[in-house]
GROMACS .gro file of N, CA and C in nm:
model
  525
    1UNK      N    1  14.448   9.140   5.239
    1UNK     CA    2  14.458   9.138   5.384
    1UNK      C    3  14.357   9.037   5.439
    2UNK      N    4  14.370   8.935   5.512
    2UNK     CA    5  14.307   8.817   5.581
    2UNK      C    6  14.222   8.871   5.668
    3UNK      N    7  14.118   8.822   5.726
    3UNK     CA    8  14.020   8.828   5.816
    3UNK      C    9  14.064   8.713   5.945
    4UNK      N   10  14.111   8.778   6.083
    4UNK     CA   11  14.112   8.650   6.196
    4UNK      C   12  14.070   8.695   6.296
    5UNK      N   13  14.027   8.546   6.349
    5UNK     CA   14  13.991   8.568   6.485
    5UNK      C   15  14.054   8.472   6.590
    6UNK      N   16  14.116   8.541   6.691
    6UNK     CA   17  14.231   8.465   6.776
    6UNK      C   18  14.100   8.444   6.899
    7UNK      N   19  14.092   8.322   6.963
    7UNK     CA   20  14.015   8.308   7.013
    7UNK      C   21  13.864   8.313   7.071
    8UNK      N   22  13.828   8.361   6.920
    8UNK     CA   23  13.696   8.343   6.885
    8UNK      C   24  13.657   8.497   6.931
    9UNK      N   25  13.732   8.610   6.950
    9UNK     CA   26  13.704   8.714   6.968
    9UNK      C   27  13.625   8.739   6.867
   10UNK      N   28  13.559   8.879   6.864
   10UNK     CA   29  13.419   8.919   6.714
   10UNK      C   30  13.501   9.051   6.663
   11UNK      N   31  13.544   9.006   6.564
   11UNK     CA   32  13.635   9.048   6.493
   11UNK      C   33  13.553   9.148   6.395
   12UNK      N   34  13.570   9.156   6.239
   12UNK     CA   35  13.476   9.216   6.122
   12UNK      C   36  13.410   9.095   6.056
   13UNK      N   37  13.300   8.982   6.148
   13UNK     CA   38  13.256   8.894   6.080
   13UNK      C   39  13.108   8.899   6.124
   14UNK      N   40  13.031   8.867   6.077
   14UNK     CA   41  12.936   8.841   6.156
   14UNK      C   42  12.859   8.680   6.189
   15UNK      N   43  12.836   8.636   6.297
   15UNK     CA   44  12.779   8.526   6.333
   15UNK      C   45  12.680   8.524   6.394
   16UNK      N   46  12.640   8.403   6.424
   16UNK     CA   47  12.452   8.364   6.473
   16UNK      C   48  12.426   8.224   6.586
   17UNK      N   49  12.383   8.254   6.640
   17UNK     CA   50  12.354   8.156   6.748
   17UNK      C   51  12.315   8.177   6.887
   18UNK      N   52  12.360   8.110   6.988
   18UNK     CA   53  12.280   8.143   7.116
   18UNK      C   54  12.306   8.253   7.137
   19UNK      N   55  12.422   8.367   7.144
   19UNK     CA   56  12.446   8.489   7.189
   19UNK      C   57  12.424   8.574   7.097
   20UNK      N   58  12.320   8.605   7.039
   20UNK     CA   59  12.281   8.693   6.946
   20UNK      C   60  12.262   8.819   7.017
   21UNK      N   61  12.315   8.910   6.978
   21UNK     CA   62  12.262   9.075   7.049
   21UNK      C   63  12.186   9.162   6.960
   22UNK      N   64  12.120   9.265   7.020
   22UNK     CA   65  12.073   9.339   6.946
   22UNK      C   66  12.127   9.405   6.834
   23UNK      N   67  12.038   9.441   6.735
   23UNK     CA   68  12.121   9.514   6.627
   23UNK      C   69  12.162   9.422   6.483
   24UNK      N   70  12.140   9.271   6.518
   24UNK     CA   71  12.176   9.210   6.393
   24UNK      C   72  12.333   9.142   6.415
   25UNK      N   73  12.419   9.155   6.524
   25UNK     CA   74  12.575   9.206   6.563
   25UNK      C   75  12.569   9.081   6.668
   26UNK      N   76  12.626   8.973   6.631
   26UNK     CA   77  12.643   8.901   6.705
   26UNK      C   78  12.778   8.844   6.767
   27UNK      N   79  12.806   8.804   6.883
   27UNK     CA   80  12.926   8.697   6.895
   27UNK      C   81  12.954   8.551   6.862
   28UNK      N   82  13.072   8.516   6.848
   28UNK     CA   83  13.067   8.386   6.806
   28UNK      C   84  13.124   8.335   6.907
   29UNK      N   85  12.996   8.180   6.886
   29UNK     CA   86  13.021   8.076   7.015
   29UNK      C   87  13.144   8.038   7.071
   30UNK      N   88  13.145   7.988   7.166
   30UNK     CA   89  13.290   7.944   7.239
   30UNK      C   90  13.216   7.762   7.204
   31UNK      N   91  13.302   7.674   7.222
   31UNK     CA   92  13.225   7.583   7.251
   31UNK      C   93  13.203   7.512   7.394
   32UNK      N   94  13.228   7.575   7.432
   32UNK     CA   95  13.136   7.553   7.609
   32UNK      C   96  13.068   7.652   7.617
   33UNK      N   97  12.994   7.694   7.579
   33UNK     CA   98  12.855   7.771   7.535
   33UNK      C   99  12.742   7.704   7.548
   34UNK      N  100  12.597   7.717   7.513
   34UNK     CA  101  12.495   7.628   7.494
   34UNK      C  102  12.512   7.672   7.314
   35UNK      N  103  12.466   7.561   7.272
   35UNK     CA  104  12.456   7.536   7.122
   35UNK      C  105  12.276   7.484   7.123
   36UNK      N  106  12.261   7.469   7.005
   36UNK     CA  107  12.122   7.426   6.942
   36UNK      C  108  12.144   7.333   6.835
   37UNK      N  109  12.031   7.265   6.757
   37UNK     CA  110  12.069   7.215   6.647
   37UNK      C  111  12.048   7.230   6.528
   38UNK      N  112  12.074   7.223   6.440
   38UNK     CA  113  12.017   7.324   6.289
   38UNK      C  114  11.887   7.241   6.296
   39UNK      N  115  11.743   7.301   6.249
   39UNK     CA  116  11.651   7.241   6.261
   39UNK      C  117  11.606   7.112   6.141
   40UNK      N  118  11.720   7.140   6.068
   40UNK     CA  119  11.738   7.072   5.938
   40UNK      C  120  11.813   6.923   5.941
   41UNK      N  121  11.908   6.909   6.071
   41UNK     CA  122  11.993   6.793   6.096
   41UNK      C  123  11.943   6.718   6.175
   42UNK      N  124  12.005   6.658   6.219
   42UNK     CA  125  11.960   6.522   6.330
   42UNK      C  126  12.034   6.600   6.459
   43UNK      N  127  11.974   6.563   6.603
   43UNK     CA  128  11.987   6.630   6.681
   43UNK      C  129  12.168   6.612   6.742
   44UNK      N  130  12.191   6.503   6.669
   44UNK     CA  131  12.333   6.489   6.743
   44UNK      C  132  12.427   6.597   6.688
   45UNK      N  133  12.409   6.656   6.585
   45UNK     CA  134  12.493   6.760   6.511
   45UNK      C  135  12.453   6.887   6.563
   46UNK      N  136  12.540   6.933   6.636
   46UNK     CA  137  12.515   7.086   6.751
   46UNK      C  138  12.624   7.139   6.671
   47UNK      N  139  12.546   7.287   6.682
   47UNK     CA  140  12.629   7.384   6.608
   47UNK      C  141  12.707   7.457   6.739
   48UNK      N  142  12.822   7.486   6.665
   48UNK     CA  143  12.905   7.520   6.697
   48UNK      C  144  12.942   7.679   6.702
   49UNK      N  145  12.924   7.743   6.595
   49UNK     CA  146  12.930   7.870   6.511
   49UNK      C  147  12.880   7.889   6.386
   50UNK      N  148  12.818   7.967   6.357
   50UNK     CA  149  12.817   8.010   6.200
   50UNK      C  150  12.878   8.158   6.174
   51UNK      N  151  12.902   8.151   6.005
   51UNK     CA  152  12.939   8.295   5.985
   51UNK      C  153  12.877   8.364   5.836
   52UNK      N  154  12.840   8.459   5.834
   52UNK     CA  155  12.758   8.499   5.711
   52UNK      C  156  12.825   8.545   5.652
   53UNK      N  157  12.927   8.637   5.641
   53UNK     CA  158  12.996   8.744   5.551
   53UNK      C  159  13.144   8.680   5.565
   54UNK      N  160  13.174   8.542   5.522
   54UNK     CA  161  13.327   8.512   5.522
   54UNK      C  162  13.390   8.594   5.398
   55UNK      N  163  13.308   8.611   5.296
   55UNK     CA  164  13.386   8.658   5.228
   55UNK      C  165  13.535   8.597   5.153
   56UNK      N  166  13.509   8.472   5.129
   56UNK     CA  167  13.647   8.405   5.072
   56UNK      C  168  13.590   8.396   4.942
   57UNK      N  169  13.688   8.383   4.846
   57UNK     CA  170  13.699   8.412   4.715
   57UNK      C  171  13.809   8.300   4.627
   58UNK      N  172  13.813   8.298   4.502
   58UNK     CA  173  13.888   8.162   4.485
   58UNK      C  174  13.960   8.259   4.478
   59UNK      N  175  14.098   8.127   4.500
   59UNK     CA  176  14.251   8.173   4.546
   59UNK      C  177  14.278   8.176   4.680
   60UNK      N  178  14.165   8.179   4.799
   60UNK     CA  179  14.175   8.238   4.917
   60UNK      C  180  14.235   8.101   4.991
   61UNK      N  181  14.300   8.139   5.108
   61UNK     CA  182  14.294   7.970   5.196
   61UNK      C  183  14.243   8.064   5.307
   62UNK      N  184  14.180   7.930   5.376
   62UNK     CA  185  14.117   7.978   5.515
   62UNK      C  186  14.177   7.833   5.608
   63UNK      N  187  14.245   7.915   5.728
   63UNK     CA  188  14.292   7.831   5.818
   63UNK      C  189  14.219   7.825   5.953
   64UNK      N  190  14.185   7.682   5.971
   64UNK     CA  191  14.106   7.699   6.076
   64UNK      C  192  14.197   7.586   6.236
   65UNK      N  193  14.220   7.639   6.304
   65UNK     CA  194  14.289   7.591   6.443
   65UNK      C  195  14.176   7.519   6.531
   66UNK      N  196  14.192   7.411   6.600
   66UNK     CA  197  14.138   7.373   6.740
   66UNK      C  198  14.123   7.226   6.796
   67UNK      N  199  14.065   7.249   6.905
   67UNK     CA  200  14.083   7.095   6.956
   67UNK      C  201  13.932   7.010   6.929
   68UNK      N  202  13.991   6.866   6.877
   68UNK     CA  203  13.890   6.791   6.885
   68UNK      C  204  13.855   6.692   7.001
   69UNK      N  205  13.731   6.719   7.064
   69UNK     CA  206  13.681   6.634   7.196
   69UNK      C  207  13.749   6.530   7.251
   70UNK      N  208  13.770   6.512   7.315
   70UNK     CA  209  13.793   6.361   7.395
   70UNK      C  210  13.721   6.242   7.301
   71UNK      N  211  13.552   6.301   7.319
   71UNK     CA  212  13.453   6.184   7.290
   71UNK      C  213  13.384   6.189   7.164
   72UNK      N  214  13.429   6.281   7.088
   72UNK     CA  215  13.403   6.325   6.943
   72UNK      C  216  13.408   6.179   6.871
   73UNK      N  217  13.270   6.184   6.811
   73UNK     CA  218  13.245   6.063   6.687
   73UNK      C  219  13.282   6.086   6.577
   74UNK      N  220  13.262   6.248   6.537
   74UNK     CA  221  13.264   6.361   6.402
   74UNK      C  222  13.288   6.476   6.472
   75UNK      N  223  13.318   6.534   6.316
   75UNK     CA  224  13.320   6.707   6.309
   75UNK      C  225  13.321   6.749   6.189
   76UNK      N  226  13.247   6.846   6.168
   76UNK     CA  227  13.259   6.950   6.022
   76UNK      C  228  13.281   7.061   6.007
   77UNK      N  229  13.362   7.068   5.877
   77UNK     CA  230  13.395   7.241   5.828
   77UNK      C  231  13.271   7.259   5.757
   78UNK      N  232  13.189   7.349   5.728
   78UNK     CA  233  13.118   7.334   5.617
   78UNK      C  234  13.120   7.475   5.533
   79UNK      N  235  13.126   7.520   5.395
   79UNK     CA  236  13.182   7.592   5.337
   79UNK      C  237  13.079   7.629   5.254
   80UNK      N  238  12.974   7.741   5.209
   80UNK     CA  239  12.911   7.752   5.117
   80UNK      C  240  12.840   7.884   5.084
   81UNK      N  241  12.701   7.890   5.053
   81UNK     CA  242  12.593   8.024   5.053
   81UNK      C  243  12.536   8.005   5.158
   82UNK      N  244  12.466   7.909   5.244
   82UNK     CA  245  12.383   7.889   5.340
   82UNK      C  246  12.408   7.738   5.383
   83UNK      N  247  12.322   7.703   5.511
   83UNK     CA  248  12.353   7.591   5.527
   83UNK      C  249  12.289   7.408   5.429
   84UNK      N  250  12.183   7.500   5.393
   84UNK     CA  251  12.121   7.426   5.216
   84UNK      C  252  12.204   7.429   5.120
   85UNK      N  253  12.305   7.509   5.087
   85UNK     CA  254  12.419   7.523   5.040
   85UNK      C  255  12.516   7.546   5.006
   86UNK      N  256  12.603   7.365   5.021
   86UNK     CA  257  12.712   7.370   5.097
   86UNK      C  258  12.802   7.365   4.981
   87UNK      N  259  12.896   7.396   4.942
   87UNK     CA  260  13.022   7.361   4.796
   87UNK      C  261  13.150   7.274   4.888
   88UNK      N  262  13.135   7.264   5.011
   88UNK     CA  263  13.219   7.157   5.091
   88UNK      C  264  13.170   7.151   5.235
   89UNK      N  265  13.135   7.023   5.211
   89UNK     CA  266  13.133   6.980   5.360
   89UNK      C  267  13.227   6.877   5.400
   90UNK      N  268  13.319   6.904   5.478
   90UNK     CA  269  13.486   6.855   5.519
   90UNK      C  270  13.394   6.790   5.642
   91UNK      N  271  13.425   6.619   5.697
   91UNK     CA  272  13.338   6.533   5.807
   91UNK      C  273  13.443   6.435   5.802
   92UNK      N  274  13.592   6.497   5.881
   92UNK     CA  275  13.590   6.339   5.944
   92UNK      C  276  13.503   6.247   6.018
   93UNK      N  277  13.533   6.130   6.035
   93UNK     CA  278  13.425   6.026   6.112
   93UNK      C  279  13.544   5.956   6.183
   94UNK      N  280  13.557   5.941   6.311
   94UNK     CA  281  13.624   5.832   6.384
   94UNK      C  282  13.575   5.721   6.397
   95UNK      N  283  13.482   5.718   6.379
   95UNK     CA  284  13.424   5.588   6.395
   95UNK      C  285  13.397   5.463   6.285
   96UNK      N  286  13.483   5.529   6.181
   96UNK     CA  287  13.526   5.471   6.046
   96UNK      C  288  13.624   5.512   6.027
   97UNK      N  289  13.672   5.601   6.048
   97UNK     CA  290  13.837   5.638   6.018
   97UNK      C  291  13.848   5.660   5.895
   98UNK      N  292  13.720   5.774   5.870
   98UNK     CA  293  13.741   5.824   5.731
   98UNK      C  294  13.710   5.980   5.749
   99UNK      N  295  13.729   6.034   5.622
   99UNK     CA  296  13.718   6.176   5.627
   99UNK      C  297  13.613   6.155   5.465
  100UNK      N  298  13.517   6.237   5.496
  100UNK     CA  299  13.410   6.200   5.415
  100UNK      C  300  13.423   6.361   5.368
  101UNK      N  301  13.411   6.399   5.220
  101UNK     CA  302  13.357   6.541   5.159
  101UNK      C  303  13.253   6.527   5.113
  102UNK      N  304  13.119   6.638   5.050
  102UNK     CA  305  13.031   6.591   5.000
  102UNK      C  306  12.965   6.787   5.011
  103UNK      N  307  12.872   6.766   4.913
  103UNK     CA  308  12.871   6.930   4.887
  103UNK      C  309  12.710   6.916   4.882
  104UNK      N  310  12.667   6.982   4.897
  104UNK     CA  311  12.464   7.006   4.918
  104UNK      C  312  12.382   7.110   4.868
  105UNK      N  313  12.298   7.064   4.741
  105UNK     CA  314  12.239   7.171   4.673
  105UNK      C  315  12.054   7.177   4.772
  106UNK      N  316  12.048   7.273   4.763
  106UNK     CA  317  11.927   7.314   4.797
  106UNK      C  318  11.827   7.187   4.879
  107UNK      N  319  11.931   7.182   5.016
  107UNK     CA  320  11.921   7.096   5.084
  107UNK      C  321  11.952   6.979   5.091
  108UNK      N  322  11.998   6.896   4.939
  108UNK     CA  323  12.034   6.773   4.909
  108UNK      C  324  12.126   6.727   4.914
  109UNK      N  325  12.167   6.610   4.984
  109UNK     CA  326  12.318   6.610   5.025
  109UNK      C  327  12.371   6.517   4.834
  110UNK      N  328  12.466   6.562   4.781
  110UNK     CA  329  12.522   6.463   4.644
  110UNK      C  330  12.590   6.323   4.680
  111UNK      N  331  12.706   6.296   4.604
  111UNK     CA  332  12.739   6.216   4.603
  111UNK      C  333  12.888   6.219   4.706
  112UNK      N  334  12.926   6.145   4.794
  112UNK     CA  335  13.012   6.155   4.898
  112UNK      C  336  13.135   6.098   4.845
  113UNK      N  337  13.242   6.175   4.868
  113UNK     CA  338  13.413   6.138   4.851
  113UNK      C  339  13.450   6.104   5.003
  114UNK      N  340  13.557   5.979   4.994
  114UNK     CA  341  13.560   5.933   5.104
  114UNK      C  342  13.721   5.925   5.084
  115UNK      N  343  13.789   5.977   5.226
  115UNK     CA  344  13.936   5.966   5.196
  115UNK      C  345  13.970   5.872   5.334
  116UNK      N  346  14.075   5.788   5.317
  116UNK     CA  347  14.091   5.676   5.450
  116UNK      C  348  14.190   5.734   5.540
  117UNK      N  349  14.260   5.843   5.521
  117UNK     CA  350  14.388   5.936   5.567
  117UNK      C  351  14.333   5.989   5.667
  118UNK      N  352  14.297   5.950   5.760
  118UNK     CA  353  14.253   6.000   5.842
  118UNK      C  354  14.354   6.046   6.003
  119UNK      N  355  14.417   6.118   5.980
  119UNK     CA  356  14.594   6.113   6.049
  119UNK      C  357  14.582   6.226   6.172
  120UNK      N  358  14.471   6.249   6.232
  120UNK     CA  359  14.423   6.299   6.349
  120UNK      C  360  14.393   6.216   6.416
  121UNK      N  361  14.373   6.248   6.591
  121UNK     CA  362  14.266   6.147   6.691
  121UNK      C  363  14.228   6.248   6.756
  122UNK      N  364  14.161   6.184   6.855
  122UNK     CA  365  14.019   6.257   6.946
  122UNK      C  366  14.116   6.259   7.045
  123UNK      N  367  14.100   6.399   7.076
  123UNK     CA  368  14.152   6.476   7.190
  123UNK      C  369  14.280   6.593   7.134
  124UNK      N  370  14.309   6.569   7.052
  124UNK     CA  371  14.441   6.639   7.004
  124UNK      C  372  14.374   6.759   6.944
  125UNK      N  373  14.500   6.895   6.933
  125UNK     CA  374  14.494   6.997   6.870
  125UNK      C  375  14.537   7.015   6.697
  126UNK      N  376  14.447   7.025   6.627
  126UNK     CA  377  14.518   7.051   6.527
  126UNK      C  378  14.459   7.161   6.405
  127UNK      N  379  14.520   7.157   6.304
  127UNK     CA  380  14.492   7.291   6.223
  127UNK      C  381  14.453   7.255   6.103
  128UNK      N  382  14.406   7.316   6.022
  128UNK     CA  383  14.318   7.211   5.868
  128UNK      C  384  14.336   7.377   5.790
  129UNK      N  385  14.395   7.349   5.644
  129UNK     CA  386  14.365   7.465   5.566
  129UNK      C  387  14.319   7.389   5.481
  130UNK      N  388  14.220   7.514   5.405
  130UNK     CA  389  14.138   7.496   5.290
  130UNK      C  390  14.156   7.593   5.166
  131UNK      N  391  14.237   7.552   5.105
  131UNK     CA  392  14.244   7.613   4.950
  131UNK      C  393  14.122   7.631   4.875
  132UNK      N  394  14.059   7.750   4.819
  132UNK     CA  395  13.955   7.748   4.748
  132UNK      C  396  14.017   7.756   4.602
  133UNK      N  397  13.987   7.681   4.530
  133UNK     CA  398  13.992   7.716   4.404
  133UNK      C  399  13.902   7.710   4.312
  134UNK      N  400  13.903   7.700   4.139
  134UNK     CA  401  13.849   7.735   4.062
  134UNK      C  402  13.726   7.621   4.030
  135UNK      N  403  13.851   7.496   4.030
  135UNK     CA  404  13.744   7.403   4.015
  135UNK      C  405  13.757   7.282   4.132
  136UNK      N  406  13.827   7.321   4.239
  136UNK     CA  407  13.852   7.252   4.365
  136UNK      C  408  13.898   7.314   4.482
  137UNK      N  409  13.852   7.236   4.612
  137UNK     CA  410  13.870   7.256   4.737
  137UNK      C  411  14.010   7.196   4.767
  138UNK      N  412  14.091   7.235   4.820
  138UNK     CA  413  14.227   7.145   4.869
  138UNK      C  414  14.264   7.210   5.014
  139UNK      N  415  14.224   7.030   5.071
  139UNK     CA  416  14.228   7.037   5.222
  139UNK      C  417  14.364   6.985   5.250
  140UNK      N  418  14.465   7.083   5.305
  140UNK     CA  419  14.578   7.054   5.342
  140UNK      C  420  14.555   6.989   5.510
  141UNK      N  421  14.562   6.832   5.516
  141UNK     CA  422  14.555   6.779   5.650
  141UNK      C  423  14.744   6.846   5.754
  142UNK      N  424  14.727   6.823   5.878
  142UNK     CA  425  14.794   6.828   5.993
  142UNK      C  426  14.930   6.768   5.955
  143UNK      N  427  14.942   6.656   5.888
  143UNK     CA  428  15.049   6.602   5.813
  143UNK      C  429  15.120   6.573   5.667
  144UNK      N  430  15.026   6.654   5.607
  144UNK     CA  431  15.066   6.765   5.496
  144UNK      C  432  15.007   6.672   5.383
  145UNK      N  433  14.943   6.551   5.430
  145UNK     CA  434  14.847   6.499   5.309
  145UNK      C  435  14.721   6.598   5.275
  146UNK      N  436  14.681   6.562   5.187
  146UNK     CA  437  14.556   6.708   5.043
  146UNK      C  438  14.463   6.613   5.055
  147UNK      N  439  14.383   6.665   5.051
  147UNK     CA  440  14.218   6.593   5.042
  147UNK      C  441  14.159   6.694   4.944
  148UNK      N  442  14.163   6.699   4.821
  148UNK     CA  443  14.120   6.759   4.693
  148UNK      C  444  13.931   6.723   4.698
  149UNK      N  445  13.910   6.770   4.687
  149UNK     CA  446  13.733   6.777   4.643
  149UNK      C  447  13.694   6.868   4.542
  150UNK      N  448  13.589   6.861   4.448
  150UNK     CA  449  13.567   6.937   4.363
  150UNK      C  450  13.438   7.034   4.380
  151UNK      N  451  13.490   7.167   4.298
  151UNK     CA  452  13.409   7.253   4.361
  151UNK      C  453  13.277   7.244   4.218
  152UNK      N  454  13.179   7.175   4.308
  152UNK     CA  455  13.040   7.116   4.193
  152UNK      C  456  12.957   7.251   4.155
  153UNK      N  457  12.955   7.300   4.230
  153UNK     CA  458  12.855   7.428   4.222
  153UNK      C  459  12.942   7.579   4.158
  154UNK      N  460  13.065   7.546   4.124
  154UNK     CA  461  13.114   7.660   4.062
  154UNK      C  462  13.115   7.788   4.146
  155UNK      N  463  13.097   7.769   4.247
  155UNK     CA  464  13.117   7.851   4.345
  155UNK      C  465  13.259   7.969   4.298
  156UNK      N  466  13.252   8.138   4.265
  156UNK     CA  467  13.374   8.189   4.317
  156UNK      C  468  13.394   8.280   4.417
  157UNK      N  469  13.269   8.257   4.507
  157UNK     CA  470  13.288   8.333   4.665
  157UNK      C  471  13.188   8.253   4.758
  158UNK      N  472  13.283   8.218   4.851
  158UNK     CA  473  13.135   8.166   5.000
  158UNK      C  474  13.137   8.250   5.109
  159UNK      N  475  13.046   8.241   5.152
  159UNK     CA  476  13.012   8.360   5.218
  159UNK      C  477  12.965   8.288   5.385
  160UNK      N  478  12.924   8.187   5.376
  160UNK     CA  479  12.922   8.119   5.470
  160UNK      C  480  13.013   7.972   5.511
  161UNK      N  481  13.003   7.972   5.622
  161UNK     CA  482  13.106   7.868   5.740
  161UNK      C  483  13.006   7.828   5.863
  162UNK      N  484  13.012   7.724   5.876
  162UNK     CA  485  13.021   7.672   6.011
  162UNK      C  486  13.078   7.544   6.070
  163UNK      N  487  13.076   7.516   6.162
  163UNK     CA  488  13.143   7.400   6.238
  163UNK      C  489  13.061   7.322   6.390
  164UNK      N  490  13.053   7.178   6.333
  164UNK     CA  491  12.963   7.134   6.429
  164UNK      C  492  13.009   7.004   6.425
  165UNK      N  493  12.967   6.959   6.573
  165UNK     CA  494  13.037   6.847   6.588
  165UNK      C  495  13.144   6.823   6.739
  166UNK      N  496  13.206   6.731   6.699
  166UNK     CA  497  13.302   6.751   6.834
  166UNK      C  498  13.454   6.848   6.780
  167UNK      N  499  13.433   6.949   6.769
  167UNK     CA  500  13.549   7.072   6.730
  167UNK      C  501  13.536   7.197   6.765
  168UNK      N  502  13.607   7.192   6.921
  168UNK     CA  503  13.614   7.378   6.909
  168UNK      C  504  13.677   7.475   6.875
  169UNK      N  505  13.646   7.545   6.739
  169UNK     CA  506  13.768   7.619   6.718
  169UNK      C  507  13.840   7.744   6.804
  170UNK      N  508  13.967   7.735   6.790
  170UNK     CA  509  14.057   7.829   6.870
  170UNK      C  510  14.079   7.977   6.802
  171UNK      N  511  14.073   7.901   6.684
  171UNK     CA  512  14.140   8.051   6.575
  171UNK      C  513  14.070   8.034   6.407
  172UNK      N  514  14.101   8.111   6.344
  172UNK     CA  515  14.125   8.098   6.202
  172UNK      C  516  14.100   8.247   6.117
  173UNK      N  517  14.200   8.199   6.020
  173UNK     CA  518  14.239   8.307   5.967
  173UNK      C  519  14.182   8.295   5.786
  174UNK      N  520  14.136   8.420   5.752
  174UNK     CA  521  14.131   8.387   5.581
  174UNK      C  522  14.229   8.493   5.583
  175UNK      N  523  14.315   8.424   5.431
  175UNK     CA  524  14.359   8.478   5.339
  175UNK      C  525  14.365   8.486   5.189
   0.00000   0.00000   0.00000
């Protein structure tokens, strides 16, 4: 049975950021919210949402829905244990017209896969699934091209997500 959240309602997940409530029990951002920046990035990368207990597992796909900015340069999925580490970080770039993957051990970003398919634009709605598997990530794009990445860290559960950048998500669902 999948885990969703239709409009960023607070579903059985838990998240972190400006609207933190008492108890540990938080909501997740809208993105016309105030955001912050991970204290770890460069200030242009505003978070968006995080989530601690995704709970995806290989085999799982997680579908994530929403619109990207008008004025969006970037955006990221990022997929892992924490935000030190990541087993996928999904970054298109418009401003190269690439979609960059790249995975981060204990803060270190590795070596970057760069795909030129870049078959989105800024302003449009669209939807991105992510296949977890055994020994790879498979990013099913909007027009049914795969952006395969490999899963370096052997990862077979992440537990964390977030998204930052110019992307607000609408929805997404694990299954």
């Amino acid at each position: 049975m999948g885990k969703e959240a239709e409009g960023l309602q607070e579903k059985d997940i838990e998240s972190r950021g400006e609207q933190s409530r008492p108890g540990g029990r938080s909501q997740v951002l809208h993105g016309n919210q105030p955001t912050r920046p991970f204290p770890e990035e460069p200030s242009h990368w505003q978070e968006k949402f995080e989530i601690f207990n995704l709970d995806m597992k290989t085999g799982d796909t997680l579908k994530v829905k929403g619109k990207i900015s008008d004025d969006a340069d970037s955006f990221s999925i990022n997929l892992g244990c924490s935000s030190s580490d990541l087993a996928l970080h999904f970054n298109p770039r418009f401003s190269e017209s690439v979609i960059v993957c790249n995975s981060r051990c204990s803060k270190a970003w590795q070596t970057e896969h760069r795909d030129n398919h870049l078959c989105f634009s800024k302003g449009s709605t669209i939807k991105v699934i992510i296949e977890m598997l055994a020994d790879k990530f498979q990013v099913k794009l909007p027009d049914g091209h795969e952006v395969e990445f490999p899963n370096r860290h052997c990862y077979n559960k992440i537990s964390y997500m977030s998204v930052k950048g110019g992307f607000r998500v609408t929805s997404f669902k694990l299954d």
